[in-house]
Amino acid sequence: MGGGIAQVVAASGRRVSLHDEVPGAVERGVAAMERSLTKLAEKGGPDPAEVLERVTPVDGLVPADLMIEAVVEDAGVKKAIFQAADGILPAEAILASNTSSIPITTLAAATGRPDRVIGMHFFNPVPVLKLVEVIRAVQTSDETTTAIVELAGDLGKVAAEARDFPGFISNRILMPFVNEAAHALMEGVAEPEAIDTIAKLGFAHPMGPLALADLIGLDTCVSIMEVLHEGLGDPKYAPCPLLRQYVQAGRLGRKTGRGFYKY
Ligand SMILES: NC(=O)c1ccc[n+]([C@@H]2O[C@H](COP(=O)([O-])OP(=O)(O)OC[C@H]3O[C@@H](n4cnc5c(N)ncnc54)[C@H](O)[C@@H]3O)[C@@H](O)[C@H]2O)c1
């Protein structure tokens, strides 16, 4: 997600500093950007070399007008990054998170600039999907919200504003759907292909819930269900045991070569 976000921001003419704590991850991200930009250039997109020239790999947080954090979906890891960013980015900078479910209000509270903390939730694949869910923490100012909605428009995206409730809008609706598909599979209602075919041909979804879960990452799906379960307190949001088992087995989806399907 970090690479995709860096790509669309750089394609809009802005300079981007890209950091990942794992050696080689930024290079893999840049290689993926190059492949995506080459495809987009065939359809009239910007010159890949020009876009990539605006992306600078960096080692750690650096001063900037905006941070868009897209690390692993773990509240503790994200909180530590927001605390550190508060000390490194200029006081007027906005600190945004691409989190799918972690409360923006708690990230804002970890900083000395809670009015300038916001959720900027992109969708996968970032260069293709038009939506950015903009999530206002309790503390987020109108100015910050307006700036991020305008930025989303500048990136060629459409913003949908949400308040900071568990799962926001998108995952409150999507994840229970994915979770229910996993339950149907676990109960032997149908094979994965049949479940996904129902959603594709019956509901006109571009991909079925199990293929989508593999794309999102089954670990991320479990984390989001846990946030819904804990935050809303309703047992209907408990992660499906089959999802948990696949995660325990290291079947995280496309990123590990196996999830509900083999890649
Ligand atoms: N995958 C999706 O479809 C999707 C969609 C929307 C939002 N998101 C959100 O985006 C975020 C990232 O998701 P992803 O699927 O790209 O995950 P991922 O596991 O593929 O990538 C996360 C990256 O963060 C890096 N990282 C972890 N801790 C770090 C730290 N302390 N400092 C710097 N880098 C660190 C990891 O090395 C890894 O490369 C999550 O919050 C997720 O909920 C994901």
PDB file of C-alpha atoms and ligand atoms in Angstrom:
ATOM      1  CA  MET A   1       0.000   0.000   0.000  1.00  0.00           C
ATOM      2  CA  GLY A   2       2.878   2.348   0.853  1.00  0.00           C
ATOM      3  CA  GLY A   3       4.361   1.972  -2.635  1.00  0.00           C
ATOM      4  CA  GLY A   4       0.992   2.539  -4.309  1.00  0.00           C
ATOM      5  CA  ILE A   5       0.376   5.686  -2.256  1.00  0.00           C
ATOM      6  CA  ALA A   6       3.883   6.985  -3.013  1.00  0.00           C
ATOM      7  CA  GLN A   7       3.211   6.377  -6.713  1.00  0.00           C
ATOM      8  CA  VAL A   8      -0.028   8.381  -6.899  1.00  0.00           C
ATOM      9  CA  VAL A   9       1.398  11.237  -4.829  1.00  0.00           C
ATOM     10  CA  ALA A  10       4.532  11.399  -7.026  1.00  0.00           C
ATOM     11  CA  ALA A  11       2.372  11.183 -10.175  1.00  0.00           C
ATOM     12  CA  SER A  12       0.552  14.342  -8.985  1.00  0.00           C
ATOM     13  CA  GLY A  13       3.849  16.251  -9.175  1.00  0.00           C
ATOM     14  CA  ARG A  14       4.810  16.143  -5.497  1.00  0.00           C
ATOM     15  CA  ARG A  15       8.096  14.908  -4.056  1.00  0.00           C
ATOM     16  CA  VAL A  16       7.877  11.782  -1.883  1.00  0.00           C
ATOM     17  CA  SER A  17      10.274  10.291   0.667  1.00  0.00           C
ATOM     18  CA  LEU A  18       9.660   6.562   1.081  1.00  0.00           C
ATOM     19  CA  HIS A  19      10.727   4.590   4.159  1.00  0.00           C
ATOM     20  CA  ASP A  20      10.307   0.962   5.266  1.00  0.00           C
ATOM     21  CA  GLU A  21      12.087  -0.583   8.212  1.00  0.00           C
ATOM     22  CA  VAL A  22      12.783  -3.857   6.366  1.00  0.00           C
ATOM     23  CA  PRO A  23      15.836  -3.695   4.085  1.00  0.00           C
ATOM     24  CA  GLY A  24      14.905  -4.194   0.429  1.00  0.00           C
ATOM     25  CA  ALA A  25      11.193  -3.388   0.936  1.00  0.00           C
ATOM     26  CA  VAL A  26      11.461   0.129  -0.554  1.00  0.00           C
ATOM     27  CA  GLU A  27      13.360  -1.245  -3.559  1.00  0.00           C
ATOM     28  CA  ARG A  28      10.606  -3.847  -4.099  1.00  0.00           C
ATOM     29  CA  GLY A  29       8.041  -1.055  -3.812  1.00  0.00           C
ATOM     30  CA  VAL A  30       9.853   1.056  -6.391  1.00  0.00           C
ATOM     31  CA  ALA A  31      10.095  -1.945  -8.770  1.00  0.00           C
ATOM     32  CA  ALA A  32       6.317  -2.483  -8.409  1.00  0.00           C
ATOM     33  CA  MET A  33       5.747   1.231  -9.119  1.00  0.00           C
ATOM     34  CA  GLU A  34       7.839   0.953 -12.272  1.00  0.00           C
ATOM     35  CA  ARG A  35       5.720  -1.983 -13.535  1.00  0.00           C
ATOM     36  CA  SER A  36       2.472  -0.186 -12.716  1.00  0.00           C
ATOM     37  CA  LEU A  37       3.604   3.121 -14.267  1.00  0.00           C
ATOM     38  CA  THR A  38       4.767   1.362 -17.444  1.00  0.00           C
ATOM     39  CA  LYS A  39       1.297  -0.187 -17.853  1.00  0.00           C
ATOM     40  CA  LEU A  40      -0.408   3.146 -17.123  1.00  0.00           C
ATOM     41  CA  ALA A  41       1.877   4.993 -19.600  1.00  0.00           C
ATOM     42  CA  GLU A  42       0.540   2.721 -22.386  1.00  0.00           C
ATOM     43  CA  LYS A  43      -2.918   4.115 -21.576  1.00  0.00           C
ATOM     44  CA  GLY A  44      -1.769   7.750 -21.590  1.00  0.00           C
ATOM     45  CA  GLY A  45      -0.374   7.940 -18.038  1.00  0.00           C
ATOM     46  CA  PRO A  46       2.636  10.072 -17.059  1.00  0.00           C
ATOM     47  CA  ASP A  47       6.249   9.286 -18.011  1.00  0.00           C
ATOM     48  CA  PRO A  48       7.409   6.576 -15.520  1.00  0.00           C
ATOM     49  CA  ALA A  49      10.949   7.988 -15.250  1.00  0.00           C
ATOM     50  CA  GLU A  50       9.634  11.467 -14.399  1.00  0.00           C
ATOM     51  CA  VAL A  51       7.371  10.102 -11.653  1.00  0.00           C
ATOM     52  CA  LEU A  52      10.059   7.831 -10.176  1.00  0.00           C
ATOM     53  CA  GLU A  53      12.534  10.715 -10.126  1.00  0.00           C
ATOM     54  CA  ARG A  54      10.311  12.370  -7.487  1.00  0.00           C
ATOM     55  CA  VAL A  55      10.490   9.343  -5.144  1.00  0.00           C
ATOM     56  CA  THR A  56      13.448   9.301  -2.760  1.00  0.00           C
ATOM     57  CA  PRO A  57      14.134   6.261  -0.568  1.00  0.00           C
ATOM     58  CA  VAL A  58      15.008   7.418   2.969  1.00  0.00           C
ATOM     59  CA  ASP A  59      16.150   5.710   6.137  1.00  0.00           C
ATOM     60  CA  GLY A  60      13.661   6.785   8.803  1.00  0.00           C
ATOM     61  CA  LEU A  61      11.268   9.696   9.234  1.00  0.00           C
ATOM     62  CA  VAL A  62      12.212  12.993   7.562  1.00  0.00           C
ATOM     63  CA  PRO A  63      10.708  16.521   7.704  1.00  0.00           C
ATOM     64  CA  ALA A  64       7.836  16.953   5.193  1.00  0.00           C
ATOM     65  CA  ASP A  65       4.497  18.762   4.798  1.00  0.00           C
ATOM     66  CA  LEU A  66       2.597  15.498   5.158  1.00  0.00           C
ATOM     67  CA  MET A  67       3.258  11.983   6.440  1.00  0.00           C
ATOM     68  CA  ILE A  68       1.105   9.132   5.153  1.00  0.00           C
ATOM     69  CA  GLU A  69       1.805   6.148   7.381  1.00  0.00           C
ATOM     70  CA  ALA A  70       1.061   2.693   5.878  1.00  0.00           C
ATOM     71  CA  VAL A  71       2.889   0.225   8.138  1.00  0.00           C
ATOM     72  CA  VAL A  72       1.551  -3.061   9.473  1.00  0.00           C
ATOM     73  CA  GLU A  73      -1.984  -2.909  11.012  1.00  0.00           C
ATOM     74  CA  ASP A  74      -0.793  -2.812  14.645  1.00  0.00           C
ATOM     75  CA  ALA A  75      -1.948  -0.039  16.980  1.00  0.00           C
ATOM     76  CA  GLY A  76       1.263  -0.067  19.062  1.00  0.00           C
ATOM     77  CA  VAL A  77       3.543   0.191  16.025  1.00  0.00           C
ATOM     78  CA  LYS A  78       1.442   2.987  14.518  1.00  0.00           C
ATOM     79  CA  LYS A  79       1.262   4.925  17.797  1.00  0.00           C
ATOM     80  CA  ALA A  80       5.061   4.833  18.149  1.00  0.00           C
ATOM     81  CA  ILE A  81       5.411   6.183  14.595  1.00  0.00           C
ATOM     82  CA  PHE A  82       2.963   9.038  15.261  1.00  0.00           C
ATOM     83  CA  GLN A  83       4.844   9.950  18.452  1.00  0.00           C
ATOM     84  CA  ALA A  84       8.180   9.951  16.602  1.00  0.00           C
ATOM     85  CA  ALA A  85       6.764  11.873  13.610  1.00  0.00           C
ATOM     86  CA  ASP A  86       5.444  14.558  15.961  1.00  0.00           C
ATOM     87  CA  GLY A  87       9.044  15.318  16.935  1.00  0.00           C
ATOM     88  CA  ILE A  88      10.461  15.250  13.386  1.00  0.00           C
ATOM     89  CA  LEU A  89       7.887  16.782  11.027  1.00  0.00           C
ATOM     90  CA  PRO A  90       7.330  20.571  11.238  1.00  0.00           C
ATOM     91  CA  ALA A  91       4.566  21.693  13.644  1.00  0.00           C
ATOM     92  CA  GLU A  92       2.194  22.654  10.798  1.00  0.00           C
ATOM     93  CA  ALA A  93       2.566  19.304   8.978  1.00  0.00           C
ATOM     94  CA  ILE A  94      -0.383  16.898   8.779  1.00  0.00           C
ATOM     95  CA  LEU A  95       0.090  13.328  10.019  1.00  0.00           C
ATOM     96  CA  ALA A  96      -2.173  10.868   8.179  1.00  0.00           C
ATOM     97  CA  SER A  97      -2.696   7.127   8.529  1.00  0.00           C
ATOM     98  CA  ASN A  98      -3.765   4.644   5.859  1.00  0.00           C
ATOM     99  CA  THR A  99      -5.074   2.333   8.583  1.00  0.00           C
ATOM    100  CA  SER A 100      -8.040   0.131   7.696  1.00  0.00           C
ATOM    101  CA  SER A 101      -9.434   0.098  11.215  1.00  0.00           C
ATOM    102  CA  ILE A 102      -7.247   1.488  14.014  1.00  0.00           C
ATOM    103  CA  PRO A 103      -8.901   4.464  15.777  1.00  0.00           C
ATOM    104  CA  ILE A 104      -7.487   7.725  14.424  1.00  0.00           C
ATOM    105  CA  THR A 105      -8.487   9.350  17.729  1.00  0.00           C
ATOM    106  CA  THR A 106      -5.860   7.279  19.612  1.00  0.00           C
ATOM    107  CA  LEU A 107      -3.165   8.113  17.032  1.00  0.00           C
ATOM    108  CA  ALA A 108      -4.077  11.807  17.337  1.00  0.00           C
ATOM    109  CA  ALA A 109      -3.874  11.604  21.141  1.00  0.00           C
ATOM    110  CA  ALA A 110      -0.318  10.242  20.864  1.00  0.00           C
ATOM    111  CA  THR A 111       0.841  13.556  19.340  1.00  0.00           C
ATOM    112  CA  GLY A 112       1.062  17.201  20.386  1.00  0.00           C
ATOM    113  CA  ARG A 113      -0.935  18.213  17.264  1.00  0.00           C
ATOM    114  CA  PRO A 114      -4.144  16.136  17.491  1.00  0.00           C
ATOM    115  CA  ASP A 115      -6.022  18.651  15.287  1.00  0.00           C
ATOM    116  CA  ARG A 116      -3.622  17.826  12.433  1.00  0.00           C
ATOM    117  CA  VAL A 117      -3.989  14.034  12.556  1.00  0.00           C
ATOM    118  CA  ILE A 118      -6.410  12.301  10.159  1.00  0.00           C
ATOM    119  CA  GLY A 119      -7.183   9.014   8.414  1.00  0.00           C
ATOM    120  CA  MET A 120      -6.447   8.868   4.683  1.00  0.00           C
ATOM    121  CA  HIS A 121      -7.533   5.364   3.688  1.00  0.00           C
ATOM    122  CA  PHE A 122      -6.643   4.349   0.141  1.00  0.00           C
ATOM    123  CA  PHE A 123      -7.891   1.223  -1.640  1.00  0.00           C
ATOM    124  CA  ASN A 124      -5.930  -1.599  -3.230  1.00  0.00           C
ATOM    125  CA  PRO A 125      -4.593  -1.291  -5.947  1.00  0.00           C
ATOM    126  CA  VAL A 126      -4.021   2.377  -5.111  1.00  0.00           C
ATOM    127  CA  PRO A 127      -3.171   3.586  -8.652  1.00  0.00           C
ATOM    128  CA  VAL A 128      -6.431   2.084  -9.989  1.00  0.00           C
ATOM    129  CA  LEU A 129      -9.138   2.542  -7.346  1.00  0.00           C
ATOM    130  CA  LYS A 130     -10.635   6.017  -7.090  1.00  0.00           C
ATOM    131  CA  LEU A 131     -11.749   6.070  -3.469  1.00  0.00           C
ATOM    132  CA  VAL A 132     -10.065   7.680  -0.460  1.00  0.00           C
ATOM    133  CA  GLU A 133     -11.967   7.323   2.822  1.00  0.00           C
ATOM    134  CA  VAL A 134     -11.138  10.400   4.911  1.00  0.00           C
ATOM    135  CA  ILE A 135     -11.562   9.730   8.618  1.00  0.00           C
ATOM    136  CA  ARG A 136     -11.900  12.544  11.124  1.00  0.00           C
ATOM    137  CA  ALA A 137     -10.702  11.830  14.628  1.00  0.00           C
ATOM    138  CA  VAL A 138     -12.640  13.500  17.438  1.00  0.00           C
ATOM    139  CA  GLN A 139      -9.805  16.076  17.530  1.00  0.00           C
ATOM    140  CA  THR A 140      -9.303  16.644  13.748  1.00  0.00           C
ATOM    141  CA  SER A 141      -9.845  20.262  12.638  1.00  0.00           C
ATOM    142  CA  ASP A 142     -11.975  21.393   9.681  1.00  0.00           C
ATOM    143  CA  GLU A 143      -8.811  22.856   8.071  1.00  0.00           C
ATOM    144  CA  THR A 144      -7.040  19.489   8.189  1.00  0.00           C
ATOM    145  CA  THR A 145     -10.069  17.694   6.756  1.00  0.00           C
ATOM    146  CA  THR A 146     -10.428  20.244   3.945  1.00  0.00           C
ATOM    147  CA  ALA A 147      -6.704  19.988   3.092  1.00  0.00           C
ATOM    148  CA  ILE A 148      -6.843  16.183   2.856  1.00  0.00           C
ATOM    149  CA  VAL A 149     -10.098  16.120   0.852  1.00  0.00           C
ATOM    150  CA  GLU A 150      -8.501  18.617  -1.568  1.00  0.00           C
ATOM    151  CA  LEU A 151      -5.322  16.547  -1.777  1.00  0.00           C
ATOM    152  CA  ALA A 152      -7.372  13.423  -2.564  1.00  0.00           C
ATOM    153  CA  GLY A 153      -9.018  15.342  -5.427  1.00  0.00           C
ATOM    154  CA  ASP A 154      -5.602  16.445  -6.653  1.00  0.00           C
ATOM    155  CA  LEU A 155      -4.478  12.816  -6.736  1.00  0.00           C
ATOM    156  CA  GLY A 156      -7.437  12.050  -9.022  1.00  0.00           C
ATOM    157  CA  LYS A 157      -9.383  10.381  -6.218  1.00  0.00           C
ATOM    158  CA  VAL A 158     -12.840  10.925  -4.744  1.00  0.00           C
ATOM    159  CA  ALA A 159     -13.016  11.415  -0.971  1.00  0.00           C
ATOM    160  CA  ALA A 160     -15.766   9.966   1.225  1.00  0.00           C
ATOM    161  CA  GLU A 161     -15.775  11.405   4.744  1.00  0.00           C
ATOM    162  CA  ALA A 162     -16.354   9.205   7.777  1.00  0.00           C
ATOM    163  CA  ARG A 163     -16.334   9.645  11.530  1.00  0.00           C
ATOM    164  CA  ASP A 164     -13.933   7.632  13.626  1.00  0.00           C
ATOM    165  CA  PHE A 165     -16.041   4.592  14.538  1.00  0.00           C
ATOM    166  CA  PRO A 166     -14.680   1.007  14.384  1.00  0.00           C
ATOM    167  CA  GLY A 167     -14.066  -0.034  10.774  1.00  0.00           C
ATOM    168  CA  PHE A 168     -15.092   3.457   9.559  1.00  0.00           C
ATOM    169  CA  ILE A 169     -17.528   2.946   6.622  1.00  0.00           C
ATOM    170  CA  SER A 170     -15.689   0.626   4.263  1.00  0.00           C
ATOM    171  CA  ASN A 171     -14.522  -2.131   6.567  1.00  0.00           C
ATOM    172  CA  ARG A 172     -17.634  -2.054   8.720  1.00  0.00           C
ATOM    173  CA  ILE A 173     -19.445  -3.239   5.598  1.00  0.00           C
ATOM    174  CA  LEU A 174     -16.748  -5.196   3.745  1.00  0.00           C
ATOM    175  CA  MET A 175     -15.109  -7.253   6.506  1.00  0.00           C
ATOM    176  CA  PRO A 176     -18.249  -8.938   7.893  1.00  0.00           C
ATOM    177  CA  PHE A 177     -18.952  -9.938   4.252  1.00  0.00           C
ATOM    178  CA  VAL A 178     -15.453 -11.483   3.922  1.00  0.00           C
ATOM    179  CA  ASN A 179     -15.789 -13.111   7.361  1.00  0.00           C
ATOM    180  CA  GLU A 180     -19.169 -14.636   6.435  1.00  0.00           C
ATOM    181  CA  ALA A 181     -17.678 -16.052   3.229  1.00  0.00           C
ATOM    182  CA  ALA A 182     -14.959 -17.708   5.367  1.00  0.00           C
ATOM    183  CA  HIS A 183     -17.688 -19.152   7.630  1.00  0.00           C
ATOM    184  CA  ALA A 184     -19.540 -20.536   4.579  1.00  0.00           C
ATOM    185  CA  LEU A 185     -16.312 -22.208   3.429  1.00  0.00           C
ATOM    186  CA  MET A 186     -15.577 -23.560   6.924  1.00  0.00           C
ATOM    187  CA  GLU A 187     -19.064 -25.035   7.196  1.00  0.00           C
ATOM    188  CA  GLY A 188     -18.677 -26.730   3.814  1.00  0.00           C
ATOM    189  CA  VAL A 189     -21.489 -24.760   2.210  1.00  0.00           C
ATOM    190  CA  ALA A 190     -19.428 -24.447  -0.968  1.00  0.00           C
ATOM    191  CA  GLU A 191     -15.934 -24.491  -2.487  1.00  0.00           C
ATOM    192  CA  PRO A 192     -14.025 -21.163  -2.650  1.00  0.00           C
ATOM    193  CA  GLU A 193     -14.597 -20.870  -6.412  1.00  0.00           C
ATOM    194  CA  ALA A 194     -18.388 -21.216  -5.992  1.00  0.00           C
ATOM    195  CA  ILE A 195     -18.483 -18.629  -3.191  1.00  0.00           C
ATOM    196  CA  ASP A 196     -16.510 -16.133  -5.265  1.00  0.00           C
ATOM    197  CA  THR A 197     -18.551 -16.868  -8.413  1.00  0.00           C
ATOM    198  CA  ILE A 198     -21.743 -15.961  -6.527  1.00  0.00           C
ATOM    199  CA  ALA A 199     -20.334 -12.531  -5.660  1.00  0.00           C
ATOM    200  CA  LYS A 200     -18.856 -11.920  -9.132  1.00  0.00           C
ATOM    201  CA  LEU A 201     -21.782 -13.000 -11.295  1.00  0.00           C
ATOM    202  CA  GLY A 202     -24.630 -12.559  -8.836  1.00  0.00           C
ATOM    203  CA  PHE A 203     -23.654  -9.263  -7.220  1.00  0.00           C
ATOM    204  CA  ALA A 204     -21.462  -7.915 -10.079  1.00  0.00           C
ATOM    205  CA  HIS A 205     -18.453  -7.576  -7.768  1.00  0.00           C
ATOM    206  CA  PRO A 206     -15.151  -7.474  -9.691  1.00  0.00           C
ATOM    207  CA  MET A 207     -13.772 -10.219  -7.430  1.00  0.00           C
ATOM    208  CA  GLY A 208     -15.219 -12.573  -4.839  1.00  0.00           C
ATOM    209  CA  PRO A 209     -14.760 -12.114  -1.069  1.00  0.00           C
ATOM    210  CA  LEU A 210     -12.204 -14.926  -0.677  1.00  0.00           C
ATOM    211  CA  ALA A 211     -10.013 -13.722  -3.562  1.00  0.00           C
ATOM    212  CA  LEU A 212     -10.327 -10.214  -2.142  1.00  0.00           C
ATOM    213  CA  ALA A 213      -9.283 -11.435   1.325  1.00  0.00           C
ATOM    214  CA  ASP A 214      -6.193 -13.010  -0.271  1.00  0.00           C
ATOM    215  CA  LEU A 215      -5.408  -9.660  -1.896  1.00  0.00           C
ATOM    216  CA  ILE A 216      -5.902  -7.692   1.314  1.00  0.00           C
ATOM    217  CA  GLY A 217      -3.978 -10.228   3.438  1.00  0.00           C
ATOM    218  CA  LEU A 218      -5.696 -12.645   5.825  1.00  0.00           C
ATOM    219  CA  ASP A 219      -3.699 -11.251   8.776  1.00  0.00           C
ATOM    220  CA  THR A 220      -5.061  -7.777   8.010  1.00  0.00           C
ATOM    221  CA  CYS A 221      -8.603  -9.218   7.740  1.00  0.00           C
ATOM    222  CA  VAL A 222      -8.296 -10.835  11.191  1.00  0.00           C
ATOM    223  CA  SER A 223      -6.902  -7.603  12.687  1.00  0.00           C
ATOM    224  CA  ILE A 224      -9.827  -5.605  11.277  1.00  0.00           C
ATOM    225  CA  MET A 225     -12.415  -8.104  12.581  1.00  0.00           C
ATOM    226  CA  GLU A 226     -10.761  -7.881  16.020  1.00  0.00           C
ATOM    227  CA  VAL A 227     -11.111  -4.093  15.953  1.00  0.00           C
ATOM    228  CA  LEU A 228     -14.821  -4.376  15.004  1.00  0.00           C
ATOM    229  CA  HIS A 229     -15.390  -7.073  17.638  1.00  0.00           C
ATOM    230  CA  GLU A 230     -13.701  -5.154  20.426  1.00  0.00           C
ATOM    231  CA  GLY A 231     -14.906  -1.700  19.386  1.00  0.00           C
ATOM    232  CA  LEU A 232     -18.565  -2.561  18.792  1.00  0.00           C
ATOM    233  CA  GLY A 233     -18.801  -5.334  21.408  1.00  0.00           C
ATOM    234  CA  ASP A 234     -21.068  -7.563  19.320  1.00  0.00           C
ATOM    235  CA  PRO A 235     -20.161 -11.289  19.001  1.00  0.00           C
ATOM    236  CA  LYS A 236     -21.288 -11.233  15.354  1.00  0.00           C
ATOM    237  CA  TYR A 237     -17.953  -9.542  14.562  1.00  0.00           C
ATOM    238  CA  ALA A 238     -15.733 -12.341  15.983  1.00  0.00           C
ATOM    239  CA  PRO A 239     -13.105 -13.374  13.385  1.00  0.00           C
ATOM    240  CA  CYS A 240     -13.974 -16.683  11.676  1.00  0.00           C
ATOM    241  CA  PRO A 241     -11.851 -19.532  13.179  1.00  0.00           C
ATOM    242  CA  LEU A 242     -10.820 -20.618   9.663  1.00  0.00           C
ATOM    243  CA  LEU A 243      -9.348 -17.164   8.977  1.00  0.00           C
ATOM    244  CA  ARG A 244      -7.358 -17.383  12.216  1.00  0.00           C
ATOM    245  CA  GLN A 245      -6.153 -20.906  11.366  1.00  0.00           C
ATOM    246  CA  TYR A 246      -4.888 -19.837   7.938  1.00  0.00           C
ATOM    247  CA  VAL A 247      -2.993 -16.965   9.539  1.00  0.00           C
ATOM    248  CA  GLN A 248      -1.459 -19.358  12.102  1.00  0.00           C
ATOM    249  CA  ALA A 249      -0.379 -21.576   9.186  1.00  0.00           C
ATOM    250  CA  GLY A 250       1.309 -18.632   7.460  1.00  0.00           C
ATOM    251  CA  ARG A 251      -1.277 -18.652   4.648  1.00  0.00           C
ATOM    252  CA  LEU A 252      -1.680 -14.893   4.511  1.00  0.00           C
ATOM    253  CA  GLY A 253      -2.891 -14.670   0.903  1.00  0.00           C
ATOM    254  CA  ARG A 254      -1.074 -13.436  -2.168  1.00  0.00           C
ATOM    255  CA  LYS A 255       1.838 -12.008  -0.213  1.00  0.00           C
ATOM    256  CA  THR A 256       2.876 -15.489   0.997  1.00  0.00           C
ATOM    257  CA  GLY A 257       1.793 -17.357  -2.148  1.00  0.00           C
ATOM    258  CA  ARG A 258      -1.117 -19.081  -0.425  1.00  0.00           C
ATOM    259  CA  GLY A 259      -4.359 -18.085   1.277  1.00  0.00           C
ATOM    260  CA  PHE A 260      -7.773 -19.362   0.220  1.00  0.00           C
ATOM    261  CA  TYR A 261      -6.110 -19.922  -3.166  1.00  0.00           C
ATOM    262  CA  LYS A 262      -2.575 -20.866  -4.294  1.00  0.00           C
ATOM    263  CA  TYR A 263      -0.555 -18.242  -6.233  1.00  0.00           C
TER     264      TYR A 263
HETATM  265  N1  LIG B   1      -3.760  -4.437   1.880  1.00  0.00           N
HETATM  266  C1  LIG B   1      -4.827  -3.704   1.657  1.00  0.00           C
HETATM  267  O1  LIG B   1      -5.637  -4.025   0.794  1.00  0.00           O
HETATM  268  C2  LIG B   1      -5.037  -2.434   2.432  1.00  0.00           C
HETATM  269  C3  LIG B   1      -6.007  -1.522   1.962  1.00  0.00           C
HETATM  270  C4  LIG B   1      -6.177  -0.319   2.649  1.00  0.00           C
HETATM  271  C5  LIG B   1      -5.423  -0.046   3.771  1.00  0.00           C
HETATM  272  N2  LIG B   1      -4.492  -0.963   4.212  1.00  0.00           N
HETATM  273  C6  LIG B   1      -3.709  -0.606   5.401  1.00  0.00           C
HETATM  274  O2  LIG B   1      -2.423  -0.207   4.979  1.00  0.00           O
HETATM  275  C7  LIG B   1      -1.448  -0.569   5.969  1.00  0.00           C
HETATM  276  C8  LIG B   1      -0.379  -1.443   5.342  1.00  0.00           C
HETATM  277  O3  LIG B   1      -0.999  -2.570   4.741  1.00  0.00           O
HETATM  278  P1  LIG B   1      -0.224  -3.479   3.684  1.00  0.00           P
HETATM  279  O4  LIG B   1      -1.223  -4.450   3.149  1.00  0.00           O
HETATM  280  O5  LIG B   1       0.549  -2.627   2.754  1.00  0.00           O
HETATM  281  O6  LIG B   1       0.765  -4.253   4.684  1.00  0.00           O
HETATM  282  P2  LIG B   1       2.168  -4.981   4.381  1.00  0.00           P
HETATM  283  O7  LIG B   1       2.395  -5.912   5.520  1.00  0.00           O
HETATM  284  O8  LIG B   1       2.191  -5.495   2.977  1.00  0.00           O
HETATM  285  O9  LIG B   1       3.202  -3.768   4.438  1.00  0.00           O
HETATM  286  C9  LIG B   1       3.519  -3.109   5.637  1.00  0.00           C
HETATM  287  C10 LIG B   1       4.948  -2.602   5.528  1.00  0.00           C
HETATM  288  O10 LIG B   1       5.243  -1.845   6.696  1.00  0.00           O
HETATM  289  C11 LIG B   1       6.586  -2.082   7.051  1.00  0.00           C
HETATM  290  N3  LIG B   1       6.763  -1.719   8.458  1.00  0.00           N
HETATM  291  C12 LIG B   1       6.310  -2.393   9.547  1.00  0.00           C
HETATM  292  N4  LIG B   1       6.646  -1.725  10.672  1.00  0.00           N
HETATM  293  C13 LIG B   1       7.321  -0.604  10.280  1.00  0.00           C
HETATM  294  C14 LIG B   1       7.911   0.492  10.968  1.00  0.00           C
HETATM  295  N5  LIG B   1       7.864   0.562  12.301  1.00  0.00           N
HETATM  296  N6  LIG B   1       8.514   1.453  10.251  1.00  0.00           N
HETATM  297  C15 LIG B   1       8.564   1.374   8.902  1.00  0.00           C
HETATM  298  N7  LIG B   1       8.020   0.369   8.187  1.00  0.00           N
HETATM  299  C16 LIG B   1       7.393  -0.606   8.870  1.00  0.00           C
HETATM  300  C17 LIG B   1       6.792  -3.562   6.744  1.00  0.00           C
HETATM  301  O11 LIG B   1       8.162  -3.858   6.584  1.00  0.00           O
HETATM  302  C18 LIG B   1       5.993  -3.730   5.460  1.00  0.00           C
HETATM  303  O12 LIG B   1       6.794  -3.561   4.309  1.00  0.00           O
HETATM  304  C19 LIG B   1      -2.233  -1.246   7.103  1.00  0.00           C
HETATM  305  O13 LIG B   1      -2.552  -0.297   8.067  1.00  0.00           O
HETATM  306  C20 LIG B   1      -3.484  -1.743   6.383  1.00  0.00           C
HETATM  307  O14 LIG B   1      -4.579  -1.877   7.259  1.00  0.00           O
HETATM  308  C21 LIG B   1      -4.276  -2.130   3.555  1.00  0.00           C
END
